[in-house]
Coordinates of C-alpha atoms in Angstrom, one line a residue:
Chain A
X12 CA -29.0 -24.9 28.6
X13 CA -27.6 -21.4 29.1
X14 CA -30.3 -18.9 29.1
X15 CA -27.3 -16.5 27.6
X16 CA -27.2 -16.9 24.0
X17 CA -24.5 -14.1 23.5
X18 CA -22.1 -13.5 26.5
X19 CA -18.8 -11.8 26.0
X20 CA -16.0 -11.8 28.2
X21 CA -13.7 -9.1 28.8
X22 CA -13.8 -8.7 24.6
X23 CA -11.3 -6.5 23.5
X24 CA -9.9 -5.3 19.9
X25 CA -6.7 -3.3 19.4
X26 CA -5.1 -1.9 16.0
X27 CA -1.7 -0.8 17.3
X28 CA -2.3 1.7 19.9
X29 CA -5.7 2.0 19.1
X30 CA -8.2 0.0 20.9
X31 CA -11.6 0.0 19.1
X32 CA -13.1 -2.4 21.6
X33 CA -12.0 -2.7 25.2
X34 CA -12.9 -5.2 27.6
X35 CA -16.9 -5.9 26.3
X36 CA -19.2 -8.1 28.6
X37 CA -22.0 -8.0 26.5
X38 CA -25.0 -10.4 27.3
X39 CA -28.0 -11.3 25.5
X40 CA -31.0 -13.4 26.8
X41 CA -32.5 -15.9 24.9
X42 CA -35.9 -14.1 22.7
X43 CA -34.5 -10.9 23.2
X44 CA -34.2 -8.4 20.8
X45 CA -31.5 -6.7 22.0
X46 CA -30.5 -3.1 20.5
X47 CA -27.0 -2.6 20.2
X48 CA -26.7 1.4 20.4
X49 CA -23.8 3.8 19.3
X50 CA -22.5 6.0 17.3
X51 CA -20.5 5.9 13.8
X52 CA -17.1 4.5 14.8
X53 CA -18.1 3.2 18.4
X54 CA -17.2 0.0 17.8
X55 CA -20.1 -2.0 17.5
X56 CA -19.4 -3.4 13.6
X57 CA -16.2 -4.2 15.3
X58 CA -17.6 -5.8 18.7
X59 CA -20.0 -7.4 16.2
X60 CA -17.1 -9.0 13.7
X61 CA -15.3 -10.6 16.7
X62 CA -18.8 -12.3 17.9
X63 CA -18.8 -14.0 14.2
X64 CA -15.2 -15.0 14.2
X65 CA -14.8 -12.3 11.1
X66 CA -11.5 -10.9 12.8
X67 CA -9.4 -11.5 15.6
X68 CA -9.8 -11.1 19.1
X69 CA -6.8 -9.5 20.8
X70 CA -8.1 -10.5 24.4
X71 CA -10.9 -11.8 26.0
X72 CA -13.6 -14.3 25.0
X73 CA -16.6 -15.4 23.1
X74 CA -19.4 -17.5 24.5
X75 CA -22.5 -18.4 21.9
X76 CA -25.5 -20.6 23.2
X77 CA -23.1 -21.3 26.0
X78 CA -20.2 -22.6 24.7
X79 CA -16.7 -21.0 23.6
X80 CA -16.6 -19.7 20.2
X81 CA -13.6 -21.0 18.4
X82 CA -13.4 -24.6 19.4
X83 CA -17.2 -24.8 18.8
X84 CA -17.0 -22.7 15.3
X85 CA -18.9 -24.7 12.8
X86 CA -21.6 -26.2 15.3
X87 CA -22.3 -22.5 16.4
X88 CA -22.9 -21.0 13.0
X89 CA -25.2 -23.5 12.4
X90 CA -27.6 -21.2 15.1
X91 CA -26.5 -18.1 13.6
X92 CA -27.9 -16.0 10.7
X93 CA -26.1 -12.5 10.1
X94 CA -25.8 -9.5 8.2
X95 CA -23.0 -7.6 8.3
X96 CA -23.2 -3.9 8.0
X97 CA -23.3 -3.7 4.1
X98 CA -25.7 -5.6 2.1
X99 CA -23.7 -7.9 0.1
X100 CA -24.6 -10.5 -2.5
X101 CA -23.2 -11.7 -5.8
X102 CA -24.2 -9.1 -8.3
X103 CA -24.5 -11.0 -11.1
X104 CA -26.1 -14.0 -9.9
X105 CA -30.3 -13.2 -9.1
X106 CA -31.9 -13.3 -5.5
X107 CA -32.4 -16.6 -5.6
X108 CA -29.4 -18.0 -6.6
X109 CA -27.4 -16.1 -3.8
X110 CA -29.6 -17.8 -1.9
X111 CA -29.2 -21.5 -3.3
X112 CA -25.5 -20.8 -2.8
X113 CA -25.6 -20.1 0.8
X114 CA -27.8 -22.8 1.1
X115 CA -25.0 -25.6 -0.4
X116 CA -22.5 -23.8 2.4
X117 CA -24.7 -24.2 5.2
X118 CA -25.9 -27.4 3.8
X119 CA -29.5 -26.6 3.9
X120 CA -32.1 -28.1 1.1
X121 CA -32.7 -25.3 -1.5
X122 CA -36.6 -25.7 -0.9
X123 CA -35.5 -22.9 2.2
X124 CA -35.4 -20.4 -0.4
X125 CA -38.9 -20.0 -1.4
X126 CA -39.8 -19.5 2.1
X127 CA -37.0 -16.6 3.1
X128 CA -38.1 -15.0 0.1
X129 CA -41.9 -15.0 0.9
X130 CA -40.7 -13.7 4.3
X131 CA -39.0 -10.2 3.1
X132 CA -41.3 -9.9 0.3
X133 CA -38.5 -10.8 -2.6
X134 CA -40.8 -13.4 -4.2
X135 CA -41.3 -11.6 -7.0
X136 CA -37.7 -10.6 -7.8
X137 CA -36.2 -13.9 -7.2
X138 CA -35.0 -14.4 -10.6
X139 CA -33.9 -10.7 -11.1
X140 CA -30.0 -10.0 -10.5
X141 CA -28.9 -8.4 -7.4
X142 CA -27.6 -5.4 -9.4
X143 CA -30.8 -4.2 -10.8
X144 CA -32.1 -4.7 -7.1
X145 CA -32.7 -0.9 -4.9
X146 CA -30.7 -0.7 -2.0
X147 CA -34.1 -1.6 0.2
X148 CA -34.3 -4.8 -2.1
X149 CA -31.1 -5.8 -1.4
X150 CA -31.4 -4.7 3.0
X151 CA -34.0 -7.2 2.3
X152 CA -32.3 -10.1 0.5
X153 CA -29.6 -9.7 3.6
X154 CA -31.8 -10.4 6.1
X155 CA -33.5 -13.4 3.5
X156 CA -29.7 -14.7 3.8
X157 CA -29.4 -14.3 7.8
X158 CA -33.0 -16.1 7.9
X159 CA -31.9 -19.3 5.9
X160 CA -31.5 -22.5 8.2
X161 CA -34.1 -20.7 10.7
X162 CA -31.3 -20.0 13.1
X163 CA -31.6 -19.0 16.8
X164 CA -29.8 -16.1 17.0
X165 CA -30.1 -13.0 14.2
X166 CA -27.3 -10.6 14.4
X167 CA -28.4 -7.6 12.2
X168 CA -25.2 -4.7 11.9
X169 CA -27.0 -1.4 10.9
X170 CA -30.2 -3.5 8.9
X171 CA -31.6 0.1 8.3
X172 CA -28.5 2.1 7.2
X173 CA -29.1 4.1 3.8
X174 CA -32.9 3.1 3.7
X175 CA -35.8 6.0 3.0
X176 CA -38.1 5.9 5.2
X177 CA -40.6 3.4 3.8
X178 CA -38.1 1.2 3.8
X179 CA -36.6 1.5 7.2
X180 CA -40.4 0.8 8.3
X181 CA -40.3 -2.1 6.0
X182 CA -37.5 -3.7 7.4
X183 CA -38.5 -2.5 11.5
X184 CA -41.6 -4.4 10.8
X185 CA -40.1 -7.3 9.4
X186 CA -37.5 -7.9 12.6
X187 CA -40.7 -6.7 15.0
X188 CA -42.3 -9.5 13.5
X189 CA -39.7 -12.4 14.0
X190 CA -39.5 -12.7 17.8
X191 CA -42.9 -14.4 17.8
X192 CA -41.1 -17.3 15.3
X193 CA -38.5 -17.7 18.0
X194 CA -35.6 -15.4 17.2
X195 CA -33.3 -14.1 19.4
X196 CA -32.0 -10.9 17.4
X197 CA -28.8 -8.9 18.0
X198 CA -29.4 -5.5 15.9
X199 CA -26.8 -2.4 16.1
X200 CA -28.2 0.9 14.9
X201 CA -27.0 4.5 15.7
X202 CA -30.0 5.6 16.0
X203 CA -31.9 5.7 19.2
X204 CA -35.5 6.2 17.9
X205 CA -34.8 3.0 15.5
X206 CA -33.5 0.7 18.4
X207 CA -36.4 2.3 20.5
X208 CA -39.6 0.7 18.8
X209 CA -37.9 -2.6 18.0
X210 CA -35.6 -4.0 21.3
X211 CA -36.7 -5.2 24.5
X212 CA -32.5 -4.8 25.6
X213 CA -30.2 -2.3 25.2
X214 CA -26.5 -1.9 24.7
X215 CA -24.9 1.1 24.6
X216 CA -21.2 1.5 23.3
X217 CA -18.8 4.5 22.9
X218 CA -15.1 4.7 22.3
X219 CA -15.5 1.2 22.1
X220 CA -16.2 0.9 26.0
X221 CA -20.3 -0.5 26.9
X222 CA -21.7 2.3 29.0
X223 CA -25.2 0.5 29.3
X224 CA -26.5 -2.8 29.0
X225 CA -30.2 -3.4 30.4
X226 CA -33.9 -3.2 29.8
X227 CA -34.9 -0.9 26.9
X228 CA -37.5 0.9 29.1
X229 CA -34.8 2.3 31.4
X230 CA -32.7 3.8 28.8
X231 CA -36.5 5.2 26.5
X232 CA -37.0 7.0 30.1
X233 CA -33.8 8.8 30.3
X234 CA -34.4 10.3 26.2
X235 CA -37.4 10.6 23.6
X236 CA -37.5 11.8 20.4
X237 CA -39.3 15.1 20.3
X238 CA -41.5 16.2 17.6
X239 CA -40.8 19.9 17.9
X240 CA -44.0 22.5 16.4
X241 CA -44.7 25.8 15.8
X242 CA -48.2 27.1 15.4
X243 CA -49.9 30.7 14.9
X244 CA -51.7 30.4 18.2
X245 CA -49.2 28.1 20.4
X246 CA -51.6 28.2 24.1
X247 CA -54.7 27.1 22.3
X248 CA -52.4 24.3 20.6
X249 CA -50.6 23.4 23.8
X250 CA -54.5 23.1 25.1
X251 CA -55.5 21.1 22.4
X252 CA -52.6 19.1 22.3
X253 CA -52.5 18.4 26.1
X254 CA -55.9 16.4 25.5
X255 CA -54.7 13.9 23.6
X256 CA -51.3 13.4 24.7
X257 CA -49.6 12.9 27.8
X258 CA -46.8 15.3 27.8
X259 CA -46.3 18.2 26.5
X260 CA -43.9 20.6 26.9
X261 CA -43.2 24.4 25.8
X262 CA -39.8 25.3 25.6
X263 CA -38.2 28.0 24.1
X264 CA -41.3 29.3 22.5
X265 CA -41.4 26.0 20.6
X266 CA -44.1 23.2 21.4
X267 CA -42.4 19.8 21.9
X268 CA -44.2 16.3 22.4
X269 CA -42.1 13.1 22.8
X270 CA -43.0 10.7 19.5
X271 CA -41.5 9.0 16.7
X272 CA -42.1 10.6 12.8
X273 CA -45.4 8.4 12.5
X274 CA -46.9 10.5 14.7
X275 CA -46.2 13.6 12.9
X276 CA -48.8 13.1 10.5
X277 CA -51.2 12.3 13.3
X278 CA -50.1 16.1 15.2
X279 CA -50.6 17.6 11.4
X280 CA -54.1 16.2 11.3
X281 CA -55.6 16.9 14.6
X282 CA -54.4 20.5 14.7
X283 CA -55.7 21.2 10.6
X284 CA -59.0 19.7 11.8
X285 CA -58.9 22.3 15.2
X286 CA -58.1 25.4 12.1
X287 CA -54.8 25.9 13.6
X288 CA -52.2 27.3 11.5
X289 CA -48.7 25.2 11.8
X290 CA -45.7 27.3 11.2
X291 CA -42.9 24.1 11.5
X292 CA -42.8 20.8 13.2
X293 CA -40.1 18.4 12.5
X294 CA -38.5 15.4 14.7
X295 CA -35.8 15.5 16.9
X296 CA -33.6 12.4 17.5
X297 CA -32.8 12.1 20.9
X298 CA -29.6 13.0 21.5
X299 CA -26.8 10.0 22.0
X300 CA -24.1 11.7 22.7
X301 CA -26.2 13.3 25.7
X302 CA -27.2 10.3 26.9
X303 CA -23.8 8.8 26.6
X304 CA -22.6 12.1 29.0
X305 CA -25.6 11.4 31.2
X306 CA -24.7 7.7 31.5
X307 CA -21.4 8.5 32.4
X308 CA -22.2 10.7 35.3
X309 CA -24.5 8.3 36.5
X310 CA -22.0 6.0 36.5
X311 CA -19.2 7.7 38.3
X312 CA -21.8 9.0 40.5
X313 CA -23.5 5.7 41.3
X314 CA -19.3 4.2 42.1
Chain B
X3 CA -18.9 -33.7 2.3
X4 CA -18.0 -29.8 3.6
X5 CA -15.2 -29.5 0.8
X6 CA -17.7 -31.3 -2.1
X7 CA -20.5 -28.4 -0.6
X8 CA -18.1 -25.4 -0.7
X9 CA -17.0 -26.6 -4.4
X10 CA -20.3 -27.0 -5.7
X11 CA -21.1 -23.1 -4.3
X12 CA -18.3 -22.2 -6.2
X13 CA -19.4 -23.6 -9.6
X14 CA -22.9 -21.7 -8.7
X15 CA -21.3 -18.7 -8.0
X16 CA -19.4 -18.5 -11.1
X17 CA -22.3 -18.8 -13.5
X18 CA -22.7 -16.5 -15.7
X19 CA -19.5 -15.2 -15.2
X20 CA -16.7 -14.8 -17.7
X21 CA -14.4 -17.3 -16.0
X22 CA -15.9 -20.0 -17.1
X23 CA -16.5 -19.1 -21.1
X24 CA -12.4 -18.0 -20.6
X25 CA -11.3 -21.0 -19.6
X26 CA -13.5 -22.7 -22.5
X27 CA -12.8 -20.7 -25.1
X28 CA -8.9 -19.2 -24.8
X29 CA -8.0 -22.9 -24.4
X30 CA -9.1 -23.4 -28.5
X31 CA -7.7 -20.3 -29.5
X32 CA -4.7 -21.8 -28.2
X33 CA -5.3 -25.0 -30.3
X34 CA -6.5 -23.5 -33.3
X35 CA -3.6 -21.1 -33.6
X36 CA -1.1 -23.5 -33.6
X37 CA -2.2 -25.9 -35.9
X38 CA 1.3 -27.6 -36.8
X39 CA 2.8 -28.2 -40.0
X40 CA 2.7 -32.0 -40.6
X41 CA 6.2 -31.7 -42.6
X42 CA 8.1 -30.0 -39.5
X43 CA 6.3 -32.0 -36.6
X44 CA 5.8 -35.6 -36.2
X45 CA 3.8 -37.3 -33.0
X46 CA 6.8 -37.0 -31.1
X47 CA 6.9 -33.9 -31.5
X48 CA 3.5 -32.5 -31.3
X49 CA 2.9 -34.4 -28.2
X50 CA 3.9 -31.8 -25.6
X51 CA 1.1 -28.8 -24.9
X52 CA 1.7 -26.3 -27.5
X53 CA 4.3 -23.5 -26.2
X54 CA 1.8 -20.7 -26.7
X55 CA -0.6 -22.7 -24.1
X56 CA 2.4 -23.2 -21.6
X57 CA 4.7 -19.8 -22.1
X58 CA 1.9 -17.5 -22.6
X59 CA -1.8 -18.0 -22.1
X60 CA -1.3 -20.3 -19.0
X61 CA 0.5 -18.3 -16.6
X62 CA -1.2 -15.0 -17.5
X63 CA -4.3 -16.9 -17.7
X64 CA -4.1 -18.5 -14.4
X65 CA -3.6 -15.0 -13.0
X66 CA -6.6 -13.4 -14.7
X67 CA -9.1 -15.7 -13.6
X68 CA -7.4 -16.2 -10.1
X69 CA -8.4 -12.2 -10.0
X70 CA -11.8 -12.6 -11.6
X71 CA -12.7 -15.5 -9.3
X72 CA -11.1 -13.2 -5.8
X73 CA -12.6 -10.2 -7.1
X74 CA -15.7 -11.4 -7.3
X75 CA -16.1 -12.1 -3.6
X76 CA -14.0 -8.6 -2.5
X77 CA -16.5 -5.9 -5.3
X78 CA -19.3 -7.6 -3.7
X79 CA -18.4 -7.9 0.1
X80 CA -19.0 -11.5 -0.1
X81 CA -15.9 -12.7 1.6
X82 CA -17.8 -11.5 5.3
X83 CA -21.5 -13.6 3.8
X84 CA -19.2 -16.5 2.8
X85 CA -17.3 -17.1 6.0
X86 CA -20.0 -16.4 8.9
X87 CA -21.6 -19.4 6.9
X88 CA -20.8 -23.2 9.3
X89 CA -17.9 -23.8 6.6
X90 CA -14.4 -23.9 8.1
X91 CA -12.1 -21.4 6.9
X92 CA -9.5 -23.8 5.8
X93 CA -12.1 -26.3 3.8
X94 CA -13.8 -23.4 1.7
X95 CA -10.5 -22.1 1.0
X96 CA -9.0 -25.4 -0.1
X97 CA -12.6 -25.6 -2.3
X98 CA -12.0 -22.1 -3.8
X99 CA -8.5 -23.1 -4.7
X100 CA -9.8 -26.3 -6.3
X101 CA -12.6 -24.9 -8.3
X102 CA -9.1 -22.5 -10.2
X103 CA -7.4 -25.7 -10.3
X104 CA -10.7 -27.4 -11.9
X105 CA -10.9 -24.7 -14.3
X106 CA -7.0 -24.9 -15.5
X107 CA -7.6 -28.6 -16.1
X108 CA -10.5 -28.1 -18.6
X109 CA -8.6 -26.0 -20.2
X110 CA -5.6 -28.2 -20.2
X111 CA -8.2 -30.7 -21.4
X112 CA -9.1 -28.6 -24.2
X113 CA -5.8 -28.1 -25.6
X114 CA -4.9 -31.9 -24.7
X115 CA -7.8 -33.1 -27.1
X116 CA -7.6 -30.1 -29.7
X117 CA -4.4 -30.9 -30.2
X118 CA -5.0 -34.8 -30.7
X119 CA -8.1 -34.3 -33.4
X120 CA -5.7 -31.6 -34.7
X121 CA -2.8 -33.8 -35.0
X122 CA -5.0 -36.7 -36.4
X123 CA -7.0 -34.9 -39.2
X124 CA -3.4 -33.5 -40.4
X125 CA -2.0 -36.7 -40.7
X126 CA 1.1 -36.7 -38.2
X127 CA 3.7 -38.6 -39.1
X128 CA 5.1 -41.5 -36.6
X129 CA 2.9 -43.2 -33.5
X130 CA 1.0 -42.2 -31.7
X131 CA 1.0 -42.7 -28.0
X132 CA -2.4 -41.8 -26.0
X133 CA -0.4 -42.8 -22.9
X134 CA 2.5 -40.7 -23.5
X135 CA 0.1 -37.3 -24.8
X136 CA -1.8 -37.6 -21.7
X137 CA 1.1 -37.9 -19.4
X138 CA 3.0 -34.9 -20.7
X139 CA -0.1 -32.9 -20.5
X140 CA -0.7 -34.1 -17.3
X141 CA 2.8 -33.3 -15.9
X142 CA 2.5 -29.7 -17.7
X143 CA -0.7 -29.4 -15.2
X144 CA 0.9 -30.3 -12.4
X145 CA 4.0 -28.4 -13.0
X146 CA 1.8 -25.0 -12.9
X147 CA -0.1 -26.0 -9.8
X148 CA 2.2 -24.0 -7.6
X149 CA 1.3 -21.0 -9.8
X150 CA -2.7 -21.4 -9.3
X151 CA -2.1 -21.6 -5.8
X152 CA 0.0 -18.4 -5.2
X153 CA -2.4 -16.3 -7.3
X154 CA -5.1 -18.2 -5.2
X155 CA -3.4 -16.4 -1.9
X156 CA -2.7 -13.3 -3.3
X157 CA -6.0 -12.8 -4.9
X158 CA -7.6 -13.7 -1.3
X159 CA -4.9 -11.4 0.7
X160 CA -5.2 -8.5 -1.2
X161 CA -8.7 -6.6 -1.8
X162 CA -6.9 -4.7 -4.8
X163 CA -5.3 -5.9 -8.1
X164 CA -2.4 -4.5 -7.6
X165 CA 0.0 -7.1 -6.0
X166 CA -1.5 -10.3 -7.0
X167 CA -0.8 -8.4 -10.9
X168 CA 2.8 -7.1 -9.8
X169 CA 3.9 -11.0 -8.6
X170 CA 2.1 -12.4 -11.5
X171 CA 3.3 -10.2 -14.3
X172 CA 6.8 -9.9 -12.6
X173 CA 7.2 -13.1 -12.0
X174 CA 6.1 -14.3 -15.6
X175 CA 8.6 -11.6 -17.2
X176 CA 11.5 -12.5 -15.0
X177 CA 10.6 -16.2 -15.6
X178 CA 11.0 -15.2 -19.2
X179 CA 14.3 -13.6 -18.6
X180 CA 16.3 -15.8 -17.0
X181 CA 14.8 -19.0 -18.1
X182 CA 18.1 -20.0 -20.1
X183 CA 20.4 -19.6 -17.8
X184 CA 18.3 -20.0 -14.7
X185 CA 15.6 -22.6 -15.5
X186 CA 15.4 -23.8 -12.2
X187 CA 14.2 -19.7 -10.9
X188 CA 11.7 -20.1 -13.6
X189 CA 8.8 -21.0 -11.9
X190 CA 6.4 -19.5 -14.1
X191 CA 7.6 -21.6 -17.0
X192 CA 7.6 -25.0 -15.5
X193 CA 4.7 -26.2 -17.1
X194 CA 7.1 -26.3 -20.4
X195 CA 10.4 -27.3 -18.8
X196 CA 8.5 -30.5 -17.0
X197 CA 8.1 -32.4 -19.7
X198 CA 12.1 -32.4 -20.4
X199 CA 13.2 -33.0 -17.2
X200 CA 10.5 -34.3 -15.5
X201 CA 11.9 -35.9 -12.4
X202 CA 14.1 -32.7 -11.1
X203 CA 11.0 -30.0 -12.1
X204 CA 8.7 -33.0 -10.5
X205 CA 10.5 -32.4 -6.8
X206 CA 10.8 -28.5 -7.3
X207 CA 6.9 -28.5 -8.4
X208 CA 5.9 -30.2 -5.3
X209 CA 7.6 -28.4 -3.2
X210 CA 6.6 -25.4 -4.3
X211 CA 2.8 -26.2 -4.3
X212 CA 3.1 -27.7 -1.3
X213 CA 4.6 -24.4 -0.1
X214 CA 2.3 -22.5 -1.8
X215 CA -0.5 -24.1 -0.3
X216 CA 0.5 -23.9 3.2
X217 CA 1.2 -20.0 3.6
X218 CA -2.5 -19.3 1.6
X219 CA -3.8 -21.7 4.6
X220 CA -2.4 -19.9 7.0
X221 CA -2.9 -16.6 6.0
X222 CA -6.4 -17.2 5.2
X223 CA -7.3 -18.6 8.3
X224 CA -5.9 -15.9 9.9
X225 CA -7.2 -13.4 8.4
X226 CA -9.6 -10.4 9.5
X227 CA -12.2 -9.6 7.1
X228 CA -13.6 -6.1 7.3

């Protein structure tokens, strides 16, 4: 058995003169959570459409648990549970019955249901219609969908997209928690802090081309977050802040610690406690198009 | 078993819908509109679907809930959920097309046993032949298969109402217009002109369905879904 559960070969997508994908070898290992990274318009939804047979390749191939994708169709979306950018679910029919009617295509017993739902926490909106749902519900009943048939490999397009921040956590949590049920999970995001506390692998696209594909702790090296502050008395907070974490930098009169928005509230409360007076702090999302450039140079320098 | 599954999700997905209470309850309107008058008509005559099922309500019918049922799937970006599911392309389309053609035979059902108890509690004159009702109704059905399955494409081709209402509206009008001197270019009006000439209209219906059929295959399975 291939320890490859996604492999791509050469994958390539053009509209006219346009190419939106070009010549993709993406590869995901079996229990990985691999983060697919890049911006709006990349070309990951695209790259990610093509893996699911959604649209057309125009060159190239597609190899799932091993095996080629189009002669092996049917038996290969068996394994697969996905959500595809957008929510989407019948409106008018409730949770559960969007879920009883992907359960008659994928010819799985209904009694599936009651267990997705307990999963994302929908148990007790089941019988409500998808249009009274928030958009966090709905995120939600997407991945419910994705789960049903316990597949092998999750592919998750932009899970997060349009959430507040509760429920971007809710959601983070939920796929942080599947690995351990034995999931492989392929989730895009264009944000790096998102991909950052949930993948072990990274891909990184742009102008449809993969720039990176490895371990998630060599890319987290190259960019952080930064939770920039400003305080009254910024050497006594730099002091204070130095003892608790490991770096900490002052740059352009503005103190900045690499961390994720959680940790915010942490910063907030050590420094109130010490009777220092914050002027601003806010979060920085590390910079993808700066990585990209970085990536690049590394690349044409390493060839 | 894969084309019984992808039928049955289409029953579930259309609960609660309007399709469903259309096709039940247009289909009496039909019957109870044209309640005949027992001096004029005789069983002979009253045993043909009655013209304002076949020239009117059918073919705009068949287009409405063709564009209900395909516009369900494109508002709520279901097309992308339905086909990443193990169902090949070509079985859940041939199950989508059958759940429309289901619907237009309860309705041809409806008007086929309306028009019985209607004919019966008037007193029709002559004899009646539950053989020959059913087979004209049943060769009106079959003459408007072609129609279900070209709505059936366009609705899936097109995410906007636009073209599948053009064709359907166009070709229902044109149908209308040169049905006299044309009848064979009138494709939206078979389902009457079948039952006179049943063998000719019998060869151009199956063609046409069969035609029909084939392009929504292939387009279907080839197409992208964004």
């Amino acid at each position: 058995m291939s320890d490859l559960i996604i492999e791509t070969i050469n994958l390539t997508r053009q509209y006219g003169r346009f190419t939106a994908v070009n010549q993709l070898n993406m590869k995901v290992a079996r229990g990985s959570i691999y983060g697919f990274l890049g911006e709006n318009g990349a070309g990951k939804t695209t790259a990610i459409r093509m893996i699911l047979g959604l649209i057309h390749i125009t060159s190239g191939e597609v190899r799932l648990f091993g095996k080629s994708f189009k002669p092996n169709r049917n038996e290969i979306l068996k394994r697969i549970g996905a959500l595809v950018e957008t929510p989407s679910a019948f409106d008018h029919l409730s949770g559960k019955d969007n879920l009883r009617y992907i359960c008659k295509l994928r010819n799985i017993p209904e009694s599936q249901v009651d267990h997705v739902l307990k999963i994302v926490d929908l148990s007790h909106a089941q019988n409500k219609d998808v249009r009274k749902y928030s958009l966090g519900m709905r995120q939600r009943l997407g991945i419910a969908i994705a789960l049903l048939g316990q597949p092998e490999l999750l592919i998750l397009d932009e899970p997060t997209n349009g959430l507040d921040p509760s429920g971007i956590r809710e959601v983070r949590d939920l796929i942080k928690s599947l690995p351990t049920q034995g999931y492989t999970i392929l989730v895009s995001s264009h944000l790096l802090s998102e991909v950052e506390q949930i993948a072990s692998h990274v891909g990184i696209i742009h102008a449809g081309q993969l720039l990176y594909q490895g371990e998630m702790e060599r890319i987290t090296r190259r960019g952080k977050a930064m939770i920039h502050l400003k305080c009254k008395s910024m050497s006594e907070a730099i002091h204070l802040l130095e003892v608790h974490y490991p770096e900490v930098y002052l740059e352009n009169d503005t103190i900045q610690i690499p961390g994720s928005e959680e940790q915010i509230d942490e910063i907030i409360r050590l420094l109130i406690e010490n009777d220092m007076k914050i002027q601003g702090i806010y979060l920085q999302q590390s910079n993808l198009e700066s990585i990209f450039l970085e990536l690049i140079q590394t690349e044409s320098a390493a060839s | 078993m894969d084309l019984l599954r992808g039928f049955s999700a289409e029953w579930l997905r259309a609960k609660r819908t309007s399709i469903f209470y259309l096709a039940m309850i247009v289909p009496i309107f039909s019957v109870l509109t044209t309640v005949p008058s027992p001096k004029k008509f005789n069983w002979a005559t009253y045993s043909f679907p009655n013209a304002s099922w076949v020239v009117f309500i059918l073919p705009i019918g068949i287009m409405i809930l063709s564009l209900m049922s395909s516009q369900l799937y494109t508002n709520n970006h279901m097309w992308k959920n339905t086909l990443v599911q193990p169902i090949s392309r070509s079985t859940f389309y041939l199950a989508h097309t059958l759940y429309l053609c289901s619907i237009v035979l309860i309705g041809y059902l409806i008007v086929m046993i309306g028009q019985m108890i209607t004919g019966h509690i008037i007193g029709l004159s002559g004899d009646f032949s539950p053989m020959q009702f059913i087979g004209h109704f049943l060769l009106s059905y079959f003459a408007c298969l072609h129609l279900i399955f070209l709505q059936v494409w366009l609705g899936a081709r097109f995410s906007g109402v636009v073209a599948p209402l053009m064709v359907g509206l166009g070709g229902w009008i044109l149908s209308g217009v040169v049905s006299r001197d044309l009848p064979y270019l009138s494709a939206w009006l078979y389902p009457m002109m079948i039952v006179n000439e049943p063998v000719t209209f019998s060869i151009i219906c199956l063609g046409l369905s069969i035609l029909t059929l084939t392009i929504g295959f292939y387009s279907f399975t080839r197409m992208d879904i964004h």
